[in-house]
Tab-separated table of N, CA and C in Angstrom:
chain	number	residue	atom	x	y	z
A	885	MET	N	0.830	-1.170	0.000
A	885	MET	CA	0.000	0.000	0.000
A	885	MET	C	0.881	1.242	0.000
A	886	LEU	N	0.457	2.278	-0.703
A	886	LEU	CA	1.241	3.497	-0.823
A	886	LEU	C	1.039	4.385	0.393
A	887	SER	N	2.113	5.017	0.771
A	887	SER	CA	2.007	5.948	1.895
A	887	SER	C	1.365	7.241	1.425
A	888	LEU	N	0.976	8.048	2.362
A	888	LEU	CA	0.310	9.312	2.066
A	888	LEU	C	1.211	10.254	1.271
A	889	THR	N	2.479	10.317	1.593
A	889	THR	CA	3.399	11.214	0.877
A	889	THR	C	3.576	10.765	-0.567
A	890	LYS	N	3.613	9.443	-0.801
A	890	LYS	CA	3.745	8.941	-2.170
A	890	LYS	C	2.486	9.243	-2.973
A	891	LYS	N	1.326	9.122	-2.347
A	891	LYS	CA	0.065	9.440	-3.022
A	891	LYS	C	0.020	10.917	-3.394
A	892	LEU	N	0.427	11.769	-2.458
A	892	LEU	CA	0.447	13.210	-2.746
A	892	LEU	C	1.434	13.531	-3.857
A	893	PHE	N	2.596	12.862	-3.846
A	893	PHE	CA	3.595	13.098	-4.881
A	893	PHE	C	3.062	12.679	-6.253
A	894	LEU	N	2.411	11.504	-6.323
A	894	LEU	CA	1.841	11.043	-7.588
A	894	LEU	C	0.715	11.960	-8.059
A	895	CYS	N	-0.089	12.421	-7.121
A	895	CYS	CA	-1.164	13.354	-7.467
A	895	CYS	C	-0.591	14.658	-8.020
A	896	PHE	N	0.494	15.139	-7.389
A	896	PHE	CA	1.150	16.363	-7.854
A	896	PHE	C	1.687	16.184	-9.272
A	897	ILE	N	2.331	15.065	-9.533
A	897	ILE	CA	2.877	14.786	-10.869
A	897	ILE	C	1.746	14.708	-11.891
A	898	PHE	N	0.691	13.983	-11.551
A	898	PHE	CA	-0.445	13.817	-12.456
A	898	PHE	C	-1.085	15.173	-12.773
A	899	CYS	N	-1.320	15.997	-11.769
A	899	CYS	CA	-1.926	17.324	-11.977
A	899	CYS	C	-1.008	18.224	-12.787
A	900	SER	N	0.287	18.129	-12.558
A	900	SER	CA	1.244	18.947	-13.320
A	900	SER	C	1.234	18.579	-14.792
A	901	VAL	N	1.160	17.281	-15.056
A	901	VAL	CA	1.126	16.817	-16.447
A	901	VAL	C	-0.145	17.316	-17.131
A	902	LEU	N	-1.292	17.189	-16.463
A	902	LEU	CA	-2.549	17.633	-17.053
A	902	LEU	C	-2.571	19.138	-17.274
A	903	SER	N	-2.072	19.899	-16.325
A	903	SER	CA	-2.061	21.354	-16.505
A	903	SER	C	-1.099	21.754	-17.611
A	904	GLY	N	-0.032	20.995	-17.810
A	904	GLY	CA	0.899	21.273	-18.906
A	904	GLY	C	0.237	21.088	-20.255
A	905	TYR	N	-0.644	20.082	-20.379
A	905	TYR	CA	-1.365	19.874	-21.621
A	905	TYR	C	-2.339	21.013	-21.882
A	906	ALA	N	-2.996	21.491	-20.859
A	906	ALA	CA	-3.955	22.585	-21.029
A	906	ALA	C	-3.242	23.846	-21.495
A	907	VAL	N	-2.070	24.128	-20.940
A	907	VAL	CA	-1.317	25.311	-21.356
A	907	VAL	C	-0.818	25.140	-22.780
A	908	ALA	N	-0.380	23.935	-23.144
A	908	ALA	CA	0.111	23.697	-24.496
A	908	ALA	C	-1.001	23.904	-25.509
A	909	ASP	N	-2.230	23.482	-25.203
A	909	ASP	CA	-3.343	23.668	-26.130
A	909	ASP	C	-3.620	25.153	-26.362
A	910	GLU	N	-3.537	25.972	-25.325
A	910	GLU	CA	-3.803	27.401	-25.480
A	910	GLU	C	-2.709	28.088	-26.291
A	911	ASP	N	-1.465	27.646	-26.110
A	911	ASP	CA	-0.360	28.283	-26.823
A	911	ASP	C	-0.319	27.894	-28.298
A	912	GLU	N	-0.918	26.770	-28.663
A	912	GLU	CA	-0.843	26.281	-30.025
A	912	GLU	C	-1.990	26.763	-30.900
A	913	GLU	N	-2.695	27.812	-30.470
A	913	GLU	CA	-3.787	28.318	-31.297
A	913	GLU	C	-3.249	28.830	-32.621
A	914	GLU	N	-3.924	28.449	-33.666
A	914	GLU	CA	-3.536	28.847	-35.010
A	914	GLU	C	-4.103	30.236	-35.299
A	915	PRO	N	-3.288	31.149	-35.857
A	915	PRO	CA	-3.826	32.468	-36.174
A	915	PRO	C	-4.881	32.363	-37.278
A	916	LEU	N	-5.828	33.265	-37.235
A	916	LEU	CA	-6.892	33.253	-38.233
A	916	LEU	C	-6.317	33.519	-39.616
A	917	ALA	N	-6.783	32.761	-40.591
A	917	ALA	CA	-6.302	32.919	-41.955
A	917	ALA	C	-6.865	34.180	-42.591
A	918	ALA	N	-8.044	34.607	-42.131
A	918	ALA	CA	-8.674	35.789	-42.708
A	918	ALA	C	-9.628	36.407	-41.695
A	919	SER	N	-9.794	37.712	-41.806
A	919	SER	CA	-10.785	38.396	-40.977
A	919	SER	C	-11.514	39.416	-41.838
A	920	LEU	N	-12.797	39.571	-41.556
A	920	LEU	CA	-13.653	40.494	-42.294
A	920	LEU	C	-14.294	41.435	-41.293
A	921	SER	N	-14.217	42.741	-41.575
A	921	SER	CA	-14.813	43.725	-40.670
A	921	SER	C	-15.793	44.599	-41.439
A	922	LEU	N	-16.699	45.215	-40.695
A	922	LEU	CA	-17.750	46.029	-41.269
A	922	LEU	C	-17.861	47.324	-40.483
A	923	SER	N	-17.980	48.431	-41.182
A	923	SER	CA	-18.139	49.717	-40.508
A	923	SER	C	-19.184	50.530	-41.245
A	924	PRO	N	-20.244	50.939	-40.626
A	924	PRO	CA	-20.705	50.633	-39.268
A	924	PRO	C	-21.305	49.238	-39.213
A	925	GLU	N	-21.411	48.681	-37.994
A	925	GLU	CA	-21.967	47.349	-37.813
A	925	GLU	C	-23.468	47.380	-37.590
A	926	ILE	N	-23.994	48.534	-37.177
A	926	ILE	CA	-25.419	48.684	-36.900
A	926	ILE	C	-25.951	49.886	-37.658
A	927	CYS	N	-27.125	49.745	-38.231
A	927	CYS	CA	-27.786	50.855	-38.910
A	927	CYS	C	-29.151	51.042	-38.260
A	928	ILE	N	-29.419	52.247	-37.779
A	928	ILE	CA	-30.689	52.548	-37.119
A	928	ILE	C	-31.531	53.383	-38.067
A	929	THR	N	-32.753	52.911	-38.300
A	929	THR	CA	-33.646	53.641	-39.202
A	929	THR	C	-34.218	54.853	-38.484
A	930	SER	N	-34.648	55.820	-39.255
A	930	SER	CA	-35.275	56.986	-38.650
A	930	SER	C	-36.695	56.627	-38.230
A	931	ALA	N	-37.306	57.463	-37.399
A	931	ALA	CA	-38.636	57.162	-36.871
A	931	ALA	C	-39.698	57.146	-37.972
A	932	ASP	N	-39.540	57.982	-38.995
A	932	ASP	CA	-40.555	58.059	-40.045
A	932	ASP	C	-40.263	57.150	-41.235
A	933	GLU	N	-39.068	56.574	-41.328
A	933	GLU	CA	-38.735	55.661	-42.417
A	933	GLU	C	-38.450	54.275	-41.859
A	934	GLU	N	-38.755	53.261	-42.649
A	934	GLU	CA	-38.505	51.887	-42.219
A	934	GLU	C	-37.234	51.312	-42.829
A	935	THR	N	-36.614	52.031	-43.755
A	935	THR	CA	-35.411	51.519	-44.403
A	935	THR	C	-34.176	52.247	-43.895
A	936	CYS	N	-33.095	51.542	-43.922
A	936	CYS	CA	-31.798	52.074	-43.522
A	936	CYS	C	-31.038	52.445	-44.797
A	937	ASN	N	-30.631	53.682	-44.907
A	937	ASN	CA	-29.866	54.152	-46.066
A	937	ASN	C	-28.514	54.644	-45.572
A	938	THR	N	-27.459	53.912	-45.919
A	938	THR	CA	-26.118	54.282	-45.475
A	938	THR	C	-25.075	53.638	-46.379
A	939	GLU	N	-23.842	54.067	-46.203
A	939	GLU	CA	-22.720	53.445	-46.896
A	939	GLU	C	-21.942	52.626	-45.874
A	940	VAL	N	-21.718	51.364	-46.172
A	940	VAL	CA	-20.918	50.509	-45.303
A	940	VAL	C	-19.604	50.194	-45.998
A	941	VAL	N	-18.572	50.029	-45.186
A	941	VAL	CA	-17.245	49.703	-45.713
A	941	VAL	C	-16.840	48.339	-45.167
A	942	LEU	N	-16.596	47.414	-46.070
A	942	LEU	CA	-16.093	46.090	-45.719
A	942	LEU	C	-14.576	46.121	-45.842
A	943	GLY	N	-13.906	45.675	-44.815
A	943	GLY	CA	-12.443	45.604	-44.847
A	943	GLY	C	-12.000	44.206	-44.474
A	944	TRP	N	-10.894	43.744	-45.019
A	944	TRP	CA	-10.428	42.397	-44.721
A	944	TRP	C	-8.924	42.347	-44.637
A	945	GLU	N	-8.462	41.357	-43.877
A	945	GLU	CA	-7.039	41.058	-43.758
A	945	GLU	C	-6.858	39.577	-44.019
A	946	LEU	N	-5.852	39.259	-44.817
A	946	LEU	CA	-5.572	37.869	-45.165
A	946	LEU	C	-4.173	37.503	-44.695
A	947	LEU	N	-4.022	36.298	-44.170
A	947	LEU	CA	-2.714	35.820	-43.752
A	947	LEU	C	-1.836	35.554	-44.974
A	948	HIS	N	-2.452	35.031	-46.032
A	948	HIS	CA	-1.746	34.765	-47.292
A	948	HIS	C	-2.498	35.488	-48.405
A	949	ASP	N	-1.762	36.137	-49.315
A	949	ASP	CA	-2.419	36.805	-50.436
A	949	ASP	C	-3.075	35.765	-51.337
A	950	ARG	N	-4.352	35.972	-51.582
A	950	ARG	CA	-5.101	35.090	-52.461
A	950	ARG	C	-6.298	35.860	-52.986
A	951	PRO	N	-6.801	35.471	-54.135
A	951	PRO	CA	-7.992	36.145	-54.666
A	951	PRO	C	-9.223	35.768	-53.849
A	952	ILE	N	-10.030	36.779	-53.504
A	952	ILE	CA	-11.230	36.532	-52.710
A	952	ILE	C	-12.443	37.117	-53.405
A	953	CYS	N	-13.613	36.669	-52.968
A	953	CYS	CA	-14.880	37.217	-53.438
A	953	CYS	C	-15.751	37.526	-52.225
A	954	ILE	N	-16.600	38.529	-52.360
A	954	ILE	CA	-17.556	38.894	-51.323
A	954	ILE	C	-18.952	38.558	-51.841
A	955	LEU	N	-19.693	37.770	-51.051
A	955	LEU	CA	-21.070	37.422	-51.365
A	955	LEU	C	-21.970	38.020	-50.295
A	956	SER	N	-23.227	38.253	-50.659
A	956	SER	CA	-24.161	38.822	-49.705
A	956	SER	C	-25.582	38.395	-50.037
A	957	ASP	N	-26.446	38.419	-49.016
A	957	ASP	CA	-27.863	38.182	-49.266
A	957	ASP	C	-28.582	39.479	-49.637
A	958	TYR	N	-27.825	40.582	-49.744
A	958	TYR	CA	-28.363	41.857	-50.215
A	958	TYR	C	-28.457	41.785	-51.737
A	959	LYS	N	-29.667	41.894	-52.272
A	959	LYS	CA	-29.900	41.650	-53.701
A	959	LYS	C	-29.192	42.642	-54.614
A	960	GLU	N	-28.946	43.853	-54.140
A	960	GLU	CA	-28.304	44.861	-54.981
A	960	GLU	C	-26.801	44.610	-55.154
A	961	LEU	N	-26.201	43.833	-54.270
A	961	LEU	CA	-24.767	43.541	-54.351
A	961	LEU	C	-24.570	42.180	-54.993
A	962	LYS	N	-24.088	42.208	-56.213
A	962	LYS	CA	-23.778	40.958	-56.899
A	962	LYS	C	-22.453	40.438	-56.360
A	963	LYS	N	-22.064	39.249	-56.743
A	963	LYS	CA	-20.788	38.675	-56.321
A	963	LYS	C	-19.659	39.608	-56.752
A	964	TRP	N	-18.853	40.050	-55.771
A	964	TRP	CA	-17.742	40.961	-56.051
A	964	TRP	C	-16.441	40.239	-55.768
A	965	CYS	N	-15.504	40.273	-56.712
A	965	CYS	CA	-14.202	39.634	-56.540
A	965	CYS	C	-13.106	40.673	-56.698
A	966	ASN	N	-12.058	40.551	-55.880
A	966	ASN	CA	-10.975	41.534	-55.980
A	966	ASN	C	-10.092	41.225	-57.178
A	967	SER	N	-9.597	42.283	-57.776
A	967	SER	CA	-8.764	42.135	-58.967
A	967	SER	C	-7.284	42.205	-58.626
A	968	SER	N	-6.963	42.670	-57.417
A	968	SER	CA	-5.575	42.837	-57.016
A	968	SER	C	-5.434	42.509	-55.526
A	969	PRO	N	-4.314	41.914	-55.121
A	969	PRO	CA	-4.120	41.646	-53.698
A	969	PRO	C	-3.930	42.926	-52.880
A	970	ASP	N	-3.681	44.048	-53.547
A	970	ASP	CA	-3.522	45.323	-52.849
A	970	ASP	C	-4.861	45.899	-52.392
A	971	VAL	N	-5.960	45.455	-52.999
A	971	VAL	CA	-7.292	45.934	-52.624
A	971	VAL	C	-7.734	45.170	-51.378
A	972	ASN	N	-8.047	45.902	-50.295
A	972	ASN	CA	-8.467	45.228	-49.067
A	972	ASN	C	-9.687	45.883	-48.420
A	973	SER	N	-10.480	46.588	-49.232
A	973	SER	CA	-11.734	47.149	-48.712
A	973	SER	C	-12.722	47.352	-49.861
A	974	LEU	N	-13.989	47.464	-49.476
A	974	LEU	CA	-15.057	47.650	-50.445
A	974	LEU	C	-16.135	48.506	-49.798
A	975	ALA	N	-16.550	49.569	-50.475
A	975	ALA	CA	-17.628	50.430	-49.993
A	975	ALA	C	-18.906	50.100	-50.760
A	976	VAL	N	-20.006	49.966	-50.011
A	976	VAL	CA	-21.290	49.598	-50.612
A	976	VAL	C	-22.372	50.504	-50.047
A	977	ASN	N	-23.197	51.077	-50.936
A	977	ASN	CA	-24.360	51.851	-50.497
A	977	ASN	C	-25.504	50.877	-50.241
A	978	ILE	N	-26.094	50.985	-49.055
A	978	ILE	CA	-27.115	50.051	-48.609
A	978	ILE	C	-28.437	50.785	-48.407
A	979	SER	N	-29.511	50.156	-48.845
A	979	SER	CA	-30.869	50.603	-48.552
A	979	SER	C	-31.667	49.350	-48.216
A	980	ALA	N	-31.832	49.087	-46.899
A	980	ALA	CA	-32.449	47.829	-46.490
A	980	ALA	C	-33.294	48.019	-45.241
A	981	ASN	N	-34.206	47.068	-45.023
A	981	ASN	CA	-35.034	47.101	-43.826
A	981	ASN	C	-34.851	45.849	-42.964
A	982	LYS	N	-33.901	44.983	-43.326
A	982	LYS	CA	-33.587	43.800	-42.532
A	982	LYS	C	-32.080	43.575	-42.523
A	983	ASP	N	-31.627	42.702	-41.629
A	983	ASP	CA	-30.198	42.421	-41.479
A	983	ASP	C	-29.610	41.889	-42.788
A	984	ILE	N	-28.329	42.205	-43.004
A	984	ILE	CA	-27.633	41.773	-44.216
A	984	ILE	C	-26.381	41.014	-43.815
A	985	GLN	N	-26.188	39.844	-44.412
A	985	GLN	CA	-25.032	38.998	-44.140
A	985	GLN	C	-24.029	39.142	-45.279
A	986	PHE	N	-22.740	39.328	-44.944
A	986	PHE	CA	-21.656	39.372	-45.923
A	986	PHE	C	-20.711	38.217	-45.634
A	987	VAL	N	-20.254	37.526	-46.697
A	987	VAL	CA	-19.367	36.379	-46.559
A	987	VAL	C	-18.200	36.553	-47.520
A	988	MET	N	-16.997	36.291	-47.015
A	988	MET	CA	-15.796	36.331	-47.852
A	988	MET	C	-15.376	34.890	-48.152
A	989	ILE	N	-15.206	34.588	-49.439
A	989	ILE	CA	-14.815	33.237	-49.856
A	989	ILE	C	-13.545	33.297	-50.691
A	990	ASP	N	-12.851	32.175	-50.759
A	990	ASP	CA	-11.691	32.048	-51.644
A	990	ASP	C	-12.211	31.924	-53.067
A	991	LYS	N	-11.665	32.700	-53.970
A	991	LYS	CA	-12.161	32.732	-55.353
A	991	LYS	C	-11.948	31.404	-56.077
A	992	ASP	N	-10.851	30.727	-55.770
A	992	ASP	CA	-10.532	29.493	-56.486
A	992	ASP	C	-11.211	28.264	-55.874
A	993	THR	N	-11.169	28.140	-54.553
A	993	THR	CA	-11.694	26.933	-53.901
A	993	THR	C	-13.127	27.099	-53.395
A	994	HIS	N	-13.634	28.322	-53.379
A	994	HIS	CA	-14.970	28.655	-52.860
A	994	HIS	C	-15.107	28.312	-51.373
A	995	GLU	N	-13.980	28.254	-50.662
A	995	GLU	CA	-13.976	28.004	-49.220
A	995	GLU	C	-14.385	29.283	-48.491
A	996	THR	N	-15.269	29.168	-47.515
A	996	THR	CA	-15.680	30.332	-46.722
A	996	THR	C	-14.547	30.711	-45.786
A	997	LEU	N	-14.113	31.980	-45.862
A	997	LEU	CA	-13.002	32.449	-45.046
A	997	LEU	C	-13.468	33.230	-43.819
A	998	ALA	N	-14.484	34.072	-43.985
A	998	ALA	CA	-14.974	34.891	-42.872
A	998	ALA	C	-16.352	35.432	-43.218
A	999	GLY	N	-17.047	35.927	-42.209
A	999	GLY	CA	-18.368	36.496	-42.422
A	999	GLY	C	-18.662	37.577	-41.400
A	1000	VAL	N	-19.595	38.455	-41.744
A	1000	VAL	CA	-19.990	39.545	-40.861
A	1000	VAL	C	-21.424	39.925	-41.186
A	1001	LYS	N	-22.136	40.509	-40.203
A	1001	LYS	CA	-23.547	40.850	-40.391
A	1001	LYS	C	-23.779	42.317	-40.056
A	1002	LEU	N	-24.533	42.990	-40.930
A	1002	LEU	CA	-24.996	44.352	-40.678
A	1002	LEU	C	-26.360	44.238	-40.015
A	1003	LYS	N	-26.486	44.778	-38.794
A	1003	LYS	CA	-27.751	44.736	-38.064
A	1003	LYS	C	-28.549	45.989	-38.392
A	1004	VAL	N	-29.778	45.805	-38.834
A	1004	VAL	CA	-30.689	46.913	-39.116
A	1004	VAL	C	-31.704	46.960	-37.986
A	1005	THR	N	-31.752	48.093	-37.286
A	1005	THR	CA	-32.614	48.237	-36.127
A	1005	THR	C	-33.592	49.375	-36.349
A	1006	GLN	N	-34.847	49.133	-36.021
A	1006	GLN	CA	-35.874	50.155	-36.144
A	1006	GLN	C	-35.734	51.152	-34.994
A	1007	ALA	N	-35.891	52.424	-35.292
A	1007	ALA	CA	-35.852	53.454	-34.255
A	1007	ALA	C	-37.109	53.327	-33.409
A	1008	SER	N	-36.938	53.441	-32.126
A	1008	SER	CA	-38.109	53.348	-31.257
A	1008	SER	C	-38.791	54.710	-31.183
A	1009	SER	N	-40.089	54.682	-31.053
A	1009	SER	CA	-40.837	55.934	-30.953
A	1009	SER	C	-40.605	56.537	-29.574
A	1010	PRO	N	-40.615	57.860	-29.476
A	1010	PRO	CA	-40.392	58.479	-28.168
A	1010	PRO	C	-41.499	58.081	-27.202
A	1011	GLN	N	-41.115	57.780	-25.998
A	1011	GLN	CA	-42.083	57.330	-25.016
A	1011	GLN	C	-42.643	58.522	-24.243
A	1012	VAL	N	-43.922	58.429	-23.923
A	1012	VAL	CA	-44.580	59.485	-23.170
A	1012	VAL	C	-44.187	59.327	-21.709
A	1013	ARG	N	-43.784	60.411	-21.119
A	1013	ARG	CA	-43.347	60.351	-19.740
A	1013	ARG	C	-44.559	60.213	-18.820
A	1014	ARG	N	-44.448	59.285	-17.899
A	1014	ARG	CA	-45.527	59.030	-16.951
A	1014	ARG	C	-45.431	60.035	-15.806
A	1015	ARG	N	-46.552	60.511	-15.381
A	1015	ARG	CA	-46.598	61.436	-14.253
A	1015	ARG	C	-46.441	60.621	-12.973
A	1016	TYR	N	-45.469	60.991	-12.147
A	1016	TYR	CA	-45.176	60.221	-10.947
A	1016	TYR	C	-46.085	60.571	-9.770
A	1017	ARG	N	-46.526	61.799	-9.682
A	1017	ARG	CA	-47.407	62.182	-8.563
A	1017	ARG	C	-48.849	62.070	-8.981
A	1018	ASN	N	-49.660	61.701	-8.057
A	1018	ASN	CA	-51.109	61.703	-8.314
A	1018	ASN	C	-51.622	63.141	-8.289
A	1019	PRO	N	-52.613	63.468	-9.082
A	1019	PRO	CA	-53.111	64.842	-9.124
A	1019	PRO	C	-53.735	65.309	-7.822
A	1020	TRP	N	-54.127	64.405	-6.964
A	1020	TRP	CA	-54.769	64.784	-5.714
A	1020	TRP	C	-53.768	64.929	-4.558
A	1021	SER	N	-52.465	64.678	-4.848
A	1021	SER	CA	-51.472	64.721	-3.787
A	1021	SER	C	-51.320	66.136	-3.229
A	1022	LEU	N	-51.160	66.254	-1.937
A	1022	LEU	CA	-50.973	67.555	-1.298
A	1022	LEU	C	-49.522	67.998	-1.290
A	1023	PHE	N	-48.616	67.104	-1.501
A	1023	PHE	CA	-47.203	67.451	-1.428
A	1023	PHE	C	-46.553	67.396	-2.761
């Protein structure tokens, strides 16, 4: 039978080994191959209009230069592909009343690299302020 000190020593070794694996997994994270950003990310409609009218700018960074295409569920934006690796942004005029999804794919393999969503939010109507005191109050 093992003594208490030997059990503690084995437990210490076992825990050290397991914690070493957890740290190794965190350090071995692979950098993202591509990122897609959107500015602005939210579009708020005016109180009297239901559509959002704005210009959005899509920007991307790639780990390796490769030809990419931008796809969207916005009907006015057809499939757009970059003609040069030096181009890393796209400006689009938007007129929409619902959220729009943008996806960046590899032009040759059609692999999805990144995606981003433009949130369209309806402006809330101004709220009527409630009177806090009762009209019959003496104070």
